[in-house]
Amino acid sequence: LCAVAAIWPHIVLRLMGPMARALGIEWERWRLDVLRRVAIAFQCFLGWILLAVGFGCFVMAVMPLGTEHLLTLSRVFVASYLVGYLALVAPGGLGVREGVMAVLLQPLIGWGPATALALLSRAWVTVSELIAILPALVWARRDRARTADPDAT
C-alpha cells in the first residue's frame, strides 16, 4: 500500500483532500519526482522483505526448523499481516493476524506451537515498531527544544 501511494500519489491525494476537509484538517499536497517515488516504493518493498525474513529467522530461532522453511515462514508472515491489516473490524488486525498465522503455521509445526508463535510474533512486531519509532521521538524532542530556545545549539 505504501508503494502504491508512493508511485501513484494522485490517487491517494484525491482521496485525502475530501477526508481532510471533512475532519477540519489542513494538509499540504506533496509532489515528488518519479525517481523519488520509485525509491520510496523500493524502500517499502525492502522493508517488507526484511520483516518477513526476520520473522522466519525468529521462528527458526525458537523452533527446530531448517532454513528450507524460510520462504514459507516469510509468506506466512506477509499473508497474515495483510489479512490482519485488511480486517477493518479489528484494530490493528488484533486477533485476526494471529488467527491467520496460527492456521497457516499449523501444518508445519502443529496447533500449540503455531498459536504460541502467532502471539509471540505480535509482541515481536510491537517491540520492533517501538524500537523503530524511538529515533523519531528523539529527533522531535530535540526539534521542539530548538524551537523553544533558538539560542541553544
Short mmCIF file of C-alpha atoms in Angstrom, two decimals:
data_model
loop_
_atom_site.label_atom_id
_atom_site.label_comp_id
_atom_site.label_asym_id
_atom_site.label_seq_id
_atom_site.Cartn_x
_atom_site.Cartn_y
_atom_site.Cartn_z
CA LEU A 1 0.00 0.00 0.00
CA CYS A 2 2.86 2.33 0.81
CA ALA A 3 4.44 1.56 -2.57
CA VAL A 4 1.16 2.29 -4.38
CA ALA A 5 0.86 5.59 -2.54
CA ALA A 6 4.45 6.47 -3.44
CA ILE A 7 4.17 5.60 -7.12
CA TRP A 8 0.66 6.98 -7.72
CA PRO A 9 0.23 9.73 -5.10
CA HIS A 10 -2.50 11.49 -7.10
CA ILE A 11 -4.88 8.64 -6.22
CA VAL A 12 -4.15 8.94 -2.51
CA LEU A 13 -4.25 12.74 -2.60
CA ARG A 14 -7.61 12.68 -4.38
CA LEU A 15 -8.97 10.58 -1.50
CA MET A 16 -7.23 12.52 1.25
CA GLY A 17 -8.46 16.00 0.25
CA PRO A 18 -12.16 15.44 0.99
CA MET A 19 -11.34 13.40 4.09
CA ALA A 20 -9.08 16.13 5.47
CA ARG A 21 -11.66 18.84 4.78
CA ALA A 22 -14.41 16.76 6.41
CA LEU A 23 -12.24 16.37 9.52
CA GLY A 24 -11.21 20.03 9.54
CA ILE A 25 -7.55 19.20 8.97
CA GLU A 26 -5.27 21.40 6.92
CA TRP A 27 -2.99 19.32 4.83
CA GLU A 28 -0.35 20.05 2.28
CA ARG A 29 -0.20 18.42 -1.11
CA TRP A 30 3.18 16.92 -1.73
CA ARG A 31 4.90 16.49 -5.03
CA LEU A 32 7.70 14.06 -5.64
CA ASP A 33 9.59 13.35 -8.81
CA VAL A 34 9.32 9.87 -10.30
CA LEU A 35 12.76 8.77 -9.12
CA ARG A 36 11.96 9.66 -5.52
CA ARG A 37 8.62 7.85 -5.73
CA VAL A 38 10.33 4.72 -7.05
CA ALA A 39 12.91 4.98 -4.26
CA ILE A 40 10.14 5.15 -1.64
CA ALA A 41 8.39 2.16 -3.21
CA PHE A 42 11.68 0.23 -3.18
CA GLN A 43 12.22 1.09 0.49
CA CYS A 44 8.72 -0.20 1.31
CA PHE A 45 9.42 -3.39 -0.62
CA LEU A 46 12.78 -3.84 1.11
CA GLY A 47 11.18 -3.23 4.49
CA TRP A 48 8.63 -5.98 3.85
CA ILE A 49 11.36 -8.39 2.80
CA LEU A 50 13.37 -7.63 5.94
CA LEU A 51 10.30 -8.03 8.16
CA ALA A 52 9.34 -11.32 6.52
CA VAL A 53 12.84 -12.79 6.65
CA GLY A 54 13.23 -11.52 10.21
CA PHE A 55 10.06 -13.35 11.17
CA GLY A 56 11.36 -16.51 9.52
CA CYS A 57 14.61 -16.22 11.48
CA PHE A 58 12.63 -15.55 14.66
CA VAL A 59 10.61 -18.75 14.19
CA MET A 60 13.70 -20.78 13.31
CA ALA A 61 15.38 -19.49 16.47
CA VAL A 62 12.66 -20.92 18.69
CA MET A 63 11.58 -23.97 16.66
CA PRO A 64 13.69 -26.81 15.24
CA LEU A 65 13.15 -25.79 11.61
CA GLY A 66 15.79 -25.60 8.91
CA THR A 67 16.47 -22.77 6.51
CA GLU A 68 14.48 -24.59 3.82
CA HIS A 69 11.37 -23.26 5.59
CA LEU A 70 12.44 -19.61 5.46
CA LEU A 71 10.42 -18.78 2.34
CA THR A 72 7.29 -20.48 3.71
CA LEU A 73 7.63 -18.69 7.04
CA SER A 74 8.12 -15.37 5.27
CA ARG A 75 4.99 -15.94 3.21
CA VAL A 76 3.02 -16.81 6.35
CA PHE A 77 4.09 -13.55 7.96
CA VAL A 78 3.19 -11.38 4.97
CA ALA A 79 -0.13 -13.12 4.35
CA SER A 80 -1.24 -12.94 7.98
CA TYR A 81 -0.10 -9.33 8.32
CA LEU A 82 -2.03 -8.27 5.22
CA VAL A 83 -5.20 -10.13 6.21
CA GLY A 84 -4.99 -8.53 9.66
CA TYR A 85 -4.41 -5.13 8.09
CA LEU A 86 -7.42 -5.51 5.83
CA ALA A 87 -9.68 -6.69 8.68
CA LEU A 88 -11.29 -3.34 9.34
CA VAL A 89 -13.35 -4.64 12.27
CA ALA A 90 -10.24 -5.44 14.32
CA PRO A 91 -8.00 -2.54 15.38
CA GLY A 92 -4.51 -3.26 14.10
CA GLY A 93 -5.73 -6.67 12.96
CA LEU A 94 -5.68 -7.76 16.59
CA GLY A 95 -6.64 -11.40 16.76
CA VAL A 96 -7.17 -11.72 13.02
CA ARG A 97 -3.46 -11.65 12.18
CA GLU A 98 -2.67 -14.13 14.92
CA GLY A 99 -5.51 -16.45 13.90
CA VAL A 100 -4.47 -16.49 10.26
CA MET A 101 -0.85 -17.03 11.25
CA ALA A 102 -1.73 -19.95 13.52
CA VAL A 103 -3.81 -21.57 10.78
CA LEU A 104 -1.02 -21.16 8.23
CA LEU A 105 1.72 -22.38 10.61
CA GLN A 106 -0.29 -25.33 11.92
CA PRO A 107 0.60 -27.81 9.14
CA LEU A 108 4.28 -27.06 9.67
CA ILE A 109 4.56 -27.12 13.47
CA GLY A 110 1.20 -28.09 14.99
CA TRP A 111 -1.55 -26.08 16.70
CA GLY A 112 0.07 -25.43 20.07
CA PRO A 113 3.40 -24.07 18.81
CA ALA A 114 1.65 -22.25 15.95
CA THR A 115 -0.65 -20.42 18.37
CA ALA A 116 2.23 -19.57 20.70
CA LEU A 117 4.34 -18.26 17.80
CA ALA A 118 1.44 -16.20 16.48
CA LEU A 119 1.12 -14.50 19.87
CA LEU A 120 4.88 -14.10 20.21
CA SER A 121 5.00 -12.57 16.74
CA ARG A 122 2.58 -9.84 17.86
CA ALA A 123 4.94 -8.97 20.71
CA TRP A 124 7.95 -9.19 18.36
CA VAL A 125 6.39 -6.81 15.81
CA THR A 126 5.22 -4.40 18.52
CA VAL A 127 8.70 -4.22 20.08
CA SER A 128 10.32 -3.75 16.66
CA GLU A 129 7.89 -0.91 15.86
CA LEU A 130 8.64 0.76 19.19
CA ILE A 131 12.37 0.48 18.52
CA ALA A 132 11.87 1.95 15.04
CA ILE A 133 9.94 4.95 16.37
CA LEU A 134 12.45 5.87 19.10
CA PRO A 135 14.79 7.87 16.82
CA ALA A 136 11.84 9.89 15.51
CA LEU A 137 10.74 10.69 19.08
CA VAL A 138 14.27 11.78 20.00
CA TRP A 139 14.52 13.99 16.90
CA ALA A 140 11.09 15.53 17.55
CA ARG A 141 12.01 16.32 21.14
CA ARG A 142 15.30 17.88 20.02
CA ASP A 143 13.50 19.97 17.38
CA ARG A 144 10.95 21.20 19.95
CA ALA A 145 13.77 22.15 22.28
CA ARG A 146 15.50 24.12 19.50
CA THR A 147 12.25 25.87 18.59
CA ALA A 148 11.62 26.83 22.22
CA ASP A 149 15.21 28.10 22.69
CA PRO A 150 16.67 29.29 19.36
CA ASP A 151 20.00 30.22 21.02
CA ALA A 152 20.63 26.59 22.10
CA THR A 153 22.85 24.57 19.78
#
